[in-house]
mmCIF file of C-alpha atoms in Angstrom:
data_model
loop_
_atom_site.group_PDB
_atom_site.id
_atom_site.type_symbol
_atom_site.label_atom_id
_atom_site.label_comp_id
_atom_site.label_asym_id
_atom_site.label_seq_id
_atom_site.Cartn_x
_atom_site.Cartn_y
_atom_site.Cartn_z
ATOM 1 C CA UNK A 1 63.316 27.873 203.446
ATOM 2 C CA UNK A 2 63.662 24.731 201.798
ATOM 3 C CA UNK A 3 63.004 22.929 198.050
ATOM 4 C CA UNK A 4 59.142 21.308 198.893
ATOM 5 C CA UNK A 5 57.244 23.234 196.822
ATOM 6 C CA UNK A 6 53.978 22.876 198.993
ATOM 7 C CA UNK A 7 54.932 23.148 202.050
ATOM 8 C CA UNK A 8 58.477 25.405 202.718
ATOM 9 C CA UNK A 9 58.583 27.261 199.123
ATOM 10 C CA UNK A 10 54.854 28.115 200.181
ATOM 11 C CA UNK A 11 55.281 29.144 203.201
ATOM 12 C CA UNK A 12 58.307 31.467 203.099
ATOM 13 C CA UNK A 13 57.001 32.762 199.841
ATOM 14 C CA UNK A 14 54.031 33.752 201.453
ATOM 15 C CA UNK A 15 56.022 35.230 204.967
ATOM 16 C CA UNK A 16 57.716 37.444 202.666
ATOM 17 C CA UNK A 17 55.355 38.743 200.742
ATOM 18 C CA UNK A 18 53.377 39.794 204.042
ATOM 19 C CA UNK A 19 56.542 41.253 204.997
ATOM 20 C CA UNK A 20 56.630 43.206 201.979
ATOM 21 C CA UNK A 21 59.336 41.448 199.861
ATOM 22 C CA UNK A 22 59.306 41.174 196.219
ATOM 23 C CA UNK A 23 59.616 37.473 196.277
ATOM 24 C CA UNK A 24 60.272 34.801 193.044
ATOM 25 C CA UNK A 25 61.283 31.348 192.843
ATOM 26 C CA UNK A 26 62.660 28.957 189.962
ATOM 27 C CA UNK A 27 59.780 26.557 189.235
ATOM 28 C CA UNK A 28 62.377 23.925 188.155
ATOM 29 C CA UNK A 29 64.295 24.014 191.039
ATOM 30 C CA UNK A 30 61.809 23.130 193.242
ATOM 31 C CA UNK A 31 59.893 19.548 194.113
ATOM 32 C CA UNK A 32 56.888 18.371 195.563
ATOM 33 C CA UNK A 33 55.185 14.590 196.545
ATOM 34 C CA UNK A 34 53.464 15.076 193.285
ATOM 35 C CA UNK A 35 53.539 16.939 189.712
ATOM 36 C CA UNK A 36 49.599 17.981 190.413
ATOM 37 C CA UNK A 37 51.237 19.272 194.198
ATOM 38 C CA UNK A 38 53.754 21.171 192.710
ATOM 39 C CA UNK A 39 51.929 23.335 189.936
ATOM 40 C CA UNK A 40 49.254 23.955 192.288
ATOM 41 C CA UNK A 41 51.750 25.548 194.586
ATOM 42 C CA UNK A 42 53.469 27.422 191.716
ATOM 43 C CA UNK A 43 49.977 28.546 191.027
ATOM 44 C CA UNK A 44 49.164 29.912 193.806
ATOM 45 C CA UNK A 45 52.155 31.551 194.441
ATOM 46 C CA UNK A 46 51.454 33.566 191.047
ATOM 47 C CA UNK A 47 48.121 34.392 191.534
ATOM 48 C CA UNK A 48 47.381 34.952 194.844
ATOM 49 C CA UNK A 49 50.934 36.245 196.378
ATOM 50 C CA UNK A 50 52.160 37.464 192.918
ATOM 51 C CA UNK A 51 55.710 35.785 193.093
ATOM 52 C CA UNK A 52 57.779 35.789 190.279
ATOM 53 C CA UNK A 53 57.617 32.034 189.288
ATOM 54 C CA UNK A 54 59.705 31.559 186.321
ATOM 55 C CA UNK A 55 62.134 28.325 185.130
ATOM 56 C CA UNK A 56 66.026 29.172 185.764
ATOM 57 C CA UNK A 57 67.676 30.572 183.274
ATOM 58 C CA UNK A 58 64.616 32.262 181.837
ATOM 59 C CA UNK A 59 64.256 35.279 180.919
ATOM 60 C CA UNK A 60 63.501 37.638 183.260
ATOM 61 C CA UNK A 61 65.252 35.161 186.040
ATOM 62 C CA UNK A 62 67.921 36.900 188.140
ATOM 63 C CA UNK A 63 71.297 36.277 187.159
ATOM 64 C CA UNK A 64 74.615 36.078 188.936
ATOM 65 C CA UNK A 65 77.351 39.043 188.146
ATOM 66 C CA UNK A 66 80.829 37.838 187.824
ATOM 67 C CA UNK A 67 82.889 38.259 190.440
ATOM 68 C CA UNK A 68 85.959 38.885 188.169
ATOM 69 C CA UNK A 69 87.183 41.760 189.018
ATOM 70 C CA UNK A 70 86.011 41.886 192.777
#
């Protein structure tokens, strides 16, 4: 785990999804040495692994339940 997009995000992403989790990440959350880096890694992610690769606070992103109450 970790915030490179290229290297750690990619590479836990894609231990996961060979482990059979559904796996998604917060593209704007994340950074790489470069903007070309990054997007490529995003990309692949998508297409090839099918991770949910969405900005935070999408929709569609998971949100956190309150913990009043708890």
């Amino acid at each position: 785990m970790g915030f490179a997009t290229d290297m750690c995000v990619t590479l836990t992403a894609m231990d996961a999804r060979m482990s059979g989790y559904e796996v998604w990440t917060r593209r704007d959350c994340t950074a790489a040495e470069s903007s070309v880096r990054k997007q490529q890694a995003l990309g692949q992610l998508e297409r090839a692994f099918k991770c949910n690769v969405k900005a935070a606070g999408s929709r569609g992103a998971v949100e956190r339940k309150s913990s009043a109450g708890s």
